[in-house]
Amino acid sequence: MPNSTNDTTDLTKLIIPPVFNQWVIDHLDDTNNLLKSGILTSNVKGIGDLNAPGVDVQIPYFKAKKVLPGMWTDQDDKTSNSVGTGSMRGMKFYQTLTYSATQLATLISGAPTAEAIASAMLEDWTAADMDALLKLLKGVFGVEDIQSAKSIDMTSVSPTNADFNSTGWLAARTLMGDKANNLTGIAVNSATEAMMTQEDLKDHGSEVSSEVAPNGTFHGMIITVDDQIPLDLSDPKKPKSTAYIFSQGSVAYKRQIIQTDTQKDILKKGGMSWVSQDSIGTMNVQGTTLAKNFRPAKYPYATVDELTSPNAWEIPDGRSVRDIGVVQYVHTVDPLFAKGIIAAQKKAQDTNDAKTNQDTQDPNKKA
């Protein structure tokens, strides 16, 4: 235990990197609602140690076309149907988080610094997973063939009845064809979730525990609510949102916490210490692969933002768009339920604009 006031604010003494590292690893899956809901699956063959050499991962798959049985006679040879293999290529994300604490700030606030940082890092890593998922989906659903087959925009199909409702949901469900019963999870923002509650669309007496489905279920699917799913405010009177509907294991995922480091500078800001954590992650919508000509701007490292481009994705050889287990359902929401998200988006935009102006006006800022 620290034996002085200064020790309690020194992260290099308060945090033991190997122990802290393992604590985050042990608790990361428990806090990830995307994993608990089955939207993401980490049990994917082919994704090995992300710390291994290389900046991408290869997820193998079988590529066999469905065939009808042939006649079995003693007069004809049997026809052989071959089962080949292929692989879907995904990128690794190299990401880092750093938190700092000054001695004076901690003394004044009395906050339990190490516990606060541990909780914040868990929240940030799980938020990063949702951020990556949404950006991958934006890129994937920008691919023309996938958009045509797996996305429905009710604001275009039925402008007068575009609010989230049973009709729109059923229309989206049909995009899965005879695999519709495989849908097990739906991700929405709080505005859409409020619409579901208002219309009494949630299941009553769900068999899924509240720990796994704290927001309830919808047609048996676990509801995940996250306000990183944005609103399109082109028409403030009819904000547009998106619901993503997933089949079990439709998105392959893995995150490894590689290391935790601490550092101290007794002169900086009256005494400051840092804790930094590095991670490698990967995510891939099953049935899609990085385009053959995809090349990150800072080769070989790809940013998550680069994967929002439809040019980054394609359907691999030997696979069909039917193999993709995600459906996109674009709908409108009542502005009454969207005020919180609208305010948050406006604040984020104002912050980005202020930062852009500051960077533009700073003469010492490198281009």
PDB file of C-alpha atoms in Angstrom, residues 52-182:
ATOM      1  CA  ALA A  52       1.807 -12.333 -34.754  1.00  0.00           C
ATOM      2  CA  PRO A  53       3.579 -10.743 -37.751  1.00  0.00           C
ATOM      3  CA  GLY A  54       1.424  -9.122 -40.415  1.00  0.00           C
ATOM      4  CA  VAL A  55      -1.146  -6.342 -40.469  1.00  0.00           C
ATOM      5  CA  ASP A  56      -4.130  -8.328 -41.707  1.00  0.00           C
ATOM      6  CA  VAL A  57      -5.936 -11.550 -40.821  1.00  0.00           C
ATOM      7  CA  GLN A  58      -7.167 -14.325 -43.068  1.00  0.00           C
ATOM      8  CA  ILE A  59     -10.496 -15.927 -42.104  1.00  0.00           C
ATOM      9  CA  PRO A  60     -10.945 -19.187 -44.016  1.00  0.00           C
ATOM     10  CA  TYR A  61     -14.230 -20.396 -45.476  1.00  0.00           C
ATOM     11  CA  PHE A  62     -15.552 -23.230 -47.606  1.00  0.00           C
ATOM     12  CA  LYS A  63     -16.880 -22.351 -51.031  1.00  0.00           C
ATOM     13  CA  ALA A  64     -19.247 -25.039 -52.229  1.00  0.00           C
ATOM     14  CA  LYS A  65     -22.236 -24.396 -54.469  1.00  0.00           C
ATOM     15  CA  LYS A  66     -25.520 -26.022 -53.564  1.00  0.00           C
ATOM     16  CA  VAL A  67     -26.248 -28.932 -55.867  1.00  0.00           C
ATOM     17  CA  LEU A  68     -29.140 -31.331 -56.276  1.00  0.00           C
ATOM     18  CA  PRO A  69     -28.489 -35.065 -55.884  1.00  0.00           C
ATOM     19  CA  GLY A  70     -27.970 -37.009 -59.071  1.00  0.00           C
ATOM     20  CA  MET A  71     -29.496 -40.306 -60.103  1.00  0.00           C
ATOM     21  CA  TRP A  72     -27.901 -43.380 -58.530  1.00  0.00           C
ATOM     22  CA  THR A  73     -27.759 -46.231 -60.990  1.00  0.00           C
ATOM     23  CA  ASP A  74     -25.435 -49.072 -61.870  1.00  0.00           C
ATOM     24  CA  GLN A  75     -25.227 -47.743 -65.410  1.00  0.00           C
ATOM     25  CA  ASP A  76     -23.854 -44.217 -64.843  1.00  0.00           C
ATOM     26  CA  ASP A  77     -20.808 -42.793 -63.135  1.00  0.00           C
ATOM     27  CA  LYS A  78     -21.394 -40.570 -60.121  1.00  0.00           C
ATOM     28  CA  THR A  79     -20.731 -36.842 -60.591  1.00  0.00           C
ATOM     29  CA  SER A  80     -18.261 -35.375 -58.131  1.00  0.00           C
ATOM     30  CA  ASN A  81     -18.830 -31.924 -56.696  1.00  0.00           C
ATOM     31  CA  SER A  82     -15.740 -30.200 -55.351  1.00  0.00           C
ATOM     32  CA  VAL A  83     -15.551 -28.208 -52.141  1.00  0.00           C
ATOM     33  CA  GLY A  84     -12.863 -25.551 -52.323  1.00  0.00           C
ATOM     34  CA  THR A  85     -11.660 -23.081 -49.757  1.00  0.00           C
ATOM     35  CA  GLY A  86     -11.029 -19.371 -49.701  1.00  0.00           C
ATOM     36  CA  SER A  87     -10.402 -16.662 -47.176  1.00  0.00           C
ATOM     37  CA  MET A  88     -11.862 -13.336 -46.149  1.00  0.00           C
ATOM     38  CA  ARG A  89      -9.259 -10.686 -45.411  1.00  0.00           C
ATOM     39  CA  GLY A  90      -9.628  -8.269 -42.519  1.00  0.00           C
ATOM     40  CA  MET A  91      -7.340  -5.565 -41.152  1.00  0.00           C
ATOM     41  CA  LYS A  92      -5.820  -5.284 -37.718  1.00  0.00           C
ATOM     42  CA  PHE A  93      -6.460  -2.059 -35.778  1.00  0.00           C
ATOM     43  CA  TYR A  94      -3.491  -0.839 -33.760  1.00  0.00           C
ATOM     44  CA  GLN A  95      -4.914   1.409 -31.057  1.00  0.00           C
ATOM     45  CA  THR A  96      -3.720   3.011 -27.841  1.00  0.00           C
ATOM     46  CA  LEU A  97      -5.284   4.742 -24.821  1.00  0.00           C
ATOM     47  CA  THR A  98      -3.469   7.037 -22.415  1.00  0.00           C
ATOM     48  CA  TYR A  99      -4.746   8.607 -19.212  1.00  0.00           C
ATOM     49  CA  SER A 100      -2.922  11.009 -16.931  1.00  0.00           C
ATOM     50  CA  ALA A 101      -3.301  12.407 -13.422  1.00  0.00           C
ATOM     51  CA  THR A 102      -1.667  15.338 -11.693  1.00  0.00           C
ATOM     52  CA  GLN A 103      -0.856  15.158  -8.012  1.00  0.00           C
ATOM     53  CA  LEU A 104      -2.728  18.367  -7.190  1.00  0.00           C
ATOM     54  CA  ALA A 105      -5.871  17.488  -9.150  1.00  0.00           C
ATOM     55  CA  THR A 106      -6.161  14.138  -7.397  1.00  0.00           C
ATOM     56  CA  LEU A 107      -5.522  15.676  -3.979  1.00  0.00           C
ATOM     57  CA  ILE A 108      -8.211  18.299  -4.540  1.00  0.00           C
ATOM     58  CA  SER A 109     -10.824  15.915  -5.958  1.00  0.00           C
ATOM     59  CA  GLY A 110     -10.103  12.995  -3.668  1.00  0.00           C
ATOM     60  CA  ALA A 111     -11.041  10.692  -6.541  1.00  0.00           C
ATOM     61  CA  PRO A 112      -9.863   7.042  -6.591  1.00  0.00           C
ATOM     62  CA  THR A 113      -7.635   7.618  -9.617  1.00  0.00           C
ATOM     63  CA  ALA A 114      -6.639   4.042 -10.479  1.00  0.00           C
ATOM     64  CA  GLU A 115     -10.204   2.732 -10.269  1.00  0.00           C
ATOM     65  CA  ALA A 116     -11.490   5.622 -12.374  1.00  0.00           C
ATOM     66  CA  ILE A 117      -8.884   5.015 -15.065  1.00  0.00           C
ATOM     67  CA  ALA A 118      -9.564   1.258 -15.123  1.00  0.00           C
ATOM     68  CA  SER A 119     -13.297   1.836 -15.606  1.00  0.00           C
ATOM     69  CA  ALA A 120     -12.677   4.512 -18.228  1.00  0.00           C
ATOM     70  CA  MET A 121     -10.405   2.232 -20.238  1.00  0.00           C
ATOM     71  CA  LEU A 122     -12.982  -0.561 -20.225  1.00  0.00           C
ATOM     72  CA  GLU A 123     -15.640   1.863 -21.435  1.00  0.00           C
ATOM     73  CA  ASP A 124     -13.321   3.281 -24.094  1.00  0.00           C
ATOM     74  CA  TRP A 125     -12.298  -0.092 -25.513  1.00  0.00           C
ATOM     75  CA  THR A 126     -15.927  -1.242 -25.738  1.00  0.00           C
ATOM     76  CA  ALA A 127     -16.925   2.093 -27.305  1.00  0.00           C
ATOM     77  CA  ALA A 128     -14.089   1.599 -29.804  1.00  0.00           C
ATOM     78  CA  ASP A 129     -15.601  -1.741 -30.761  1.00  0.00           C
ATOM     79  CA  MET A 130     -18.969  -0.131 -31.511  1.00  0.00           C
ATOM     80  CA  ASP A 131     -17.209   2.652 -33.417  1.00  0.00           C
ATOM     81  CA  ALA A 132     -15.351   0.082 -35.528  1.00  0.00           C
ATOM     82  CA  LEU A 133     -18.517  -1.935 -36.138  1.00  0.00           C
ATOM     83  CA  LEU A 134     -20.491   1.084 -37.341  1.00  0.00           C
ATOM     84  CA  LYS A 135     -17.697   2.225 -39.637  1.00  0.00           C
ATOM     85  CA  LEU A 136     -17.300  -1.247 -41.122  1.00  0.00           C
ATOM     86  CA  LEU A 137     -21.041  -1.431 -41.712  1.00  0.00           C
ATOM     87  CA  LYS A 138     -21.019   1.981 -43.386  1.00  0.00           C
ATOM     88  CA  GLY A 139     -18.350   0.777 -45.798  1.00  0.00           C
ATOM     89  CA  VAL A 140     -19.930  -2.617 -46.428  1.00  0.00           C
ATOM     90  CA  PHE A 141     -23.407  -1.218 -47.044  1.00  0.00           C
ATOM     91  CA  GLY A 142     -21.907   1.303 -49.436  1.00  0.00           C
ATOM     92  CA  VAL A 143     -21.041  -1.569 -51.793  1.00  0.00           C
ATOM     93  CA  GLU A 144     -23.753  -1.463 -54.487  1.00  0.00           C
ATOM     94  CA  ASP A 145     -24.532  -5.206 -54.582  1.00  0.00           C
ATOM     95  CA  ILE A 146     -24.761  -5.423 -50.795  1.00  0.00           C
ATOM     96  CA  GLN A 147     -26.871  -2.290 -50.499  1.00  0.00           C
ATOM     97  CA  SER A 148     -29.327  -3.579 -53.089  1.00  0.00           C
ATOM     98  CA  ALA A 149     -29.687  -6.965 -51.430  1.00  0.00           C
ATOM     99  CA  LYS A 150     -29.332  -6.251 -47.702  1.00  0.00           C
ATOM    100  CA  SER A 151     -30.512  -2.669 -47.086  1.00  0.00           C
ATOM    101  CA  ILE A 152     -33.951  -1.065 -47.085  1.00  0.00           C
ATOM    102  CA  ASP A 153     -34.592   2.664 -46.716  1.00  0.00           C
ATOM    103  CA  MET A 154     -38.217   3.149 -45.734  1.00  0.00           C
ATOM    104  CA  THR A 155     -37.920   6.925 -46.232  1.00  0.00           C
ATOM    105  CA  SER A 156     -37.697   6.130 -49.955  1.00  0.00           C
ATOM    106  CA  VAL A 157     -39.924   3.053 -50.100  1.00  0.00           C
ATOM    107  CA  SER A 158     -42.733   4.429 -47.920  1.00  0.00           C
ATOM    108  CA  PRO A 159     -42.122   8.100 -47.037  1.00  0.00           C
ATOM    109  CA  THR A 160     -45.509   8.507 -45.306  1.00  0.00           C
ATOM    110  CA  ASN A 161     -44.960   5.466 -43.081  1.00  0.00           C
ATOM    111  CA  ALA A 162     -41.229   5.541 -42.461  1.00  0.00           C
ATOM    112  CA  ASP A 163     -41.141   5.624 -38.644  1.00  0.00           C
ATOM    113  CA  PHE A 164     -39.731   2.489 -37.021  1.00  0.00           C
ATOM    114  CA  ASN A 165     -42.663   0.059 -37.015  1.00  0.00           C
ATOM    115  CA  SER A 166     -43.657  -3.538 -37.649  1.00  0.00           C
ATOM    116  CA  THR A 167     -44.125  -3.006 -41.386  1.00  0.00           C
ATOM    117  CA  GLY A 168     -40.610  -1.669 -41.860  1.00  0.00           C
ATOM    118  CA  TRP A 169     -39.140  -4.396 -39.671  1.00  0.00           C
ATOM    119  CA  LEU A 170     -40.884  -7.142 -41.630  1.00  0.00           C
ATOM    120  CA  ALA A 171     -39.706  -5.608 -44.893  1.00  0.00           C
ATOM    121  CA  ALA A 172     -36.144  -5.579 -43.564  1.00  0.00           C
ATOM    122  CA  ARG A 173     -36.496  -9.156 -42.324  1.00  0.00           C
ATOM    123  CA  THR A 174     -37.407 -10.409 -45.789  1.00  0.00           C
ATOM    124  CA  LEU A 175     -33.964  -9.321 -47.012  1.00  0.00           C
ATOM    125  CA  MET A 176     -32.595 -12.391 -45.226  1.00  0.00           C
ATOM    126  CA  GLY A 177     -34.845 -14.666 -47.308  1.00  0.00           C
ATOM    127  CA  ASP A 178     -35.135 -18.160 -45.882  1.00  0.00           C
ATOM    128  CA  LYS A 179     -32.429 -17.335 -43.345  1.00  0.00           C
ATOM    129  CA  ALA A 180     -34.586 -14.783 -41.535  1.00  0.00           C
ATOM    130  CA  ASN A 181     -34.957 -17.054 -38.511  1.00  0.00           C
ATOM    131  CA  ASN A 182     -31.197 -16.745 -37.968  1.00  0.00           C
TER     132      ASN A 182
END
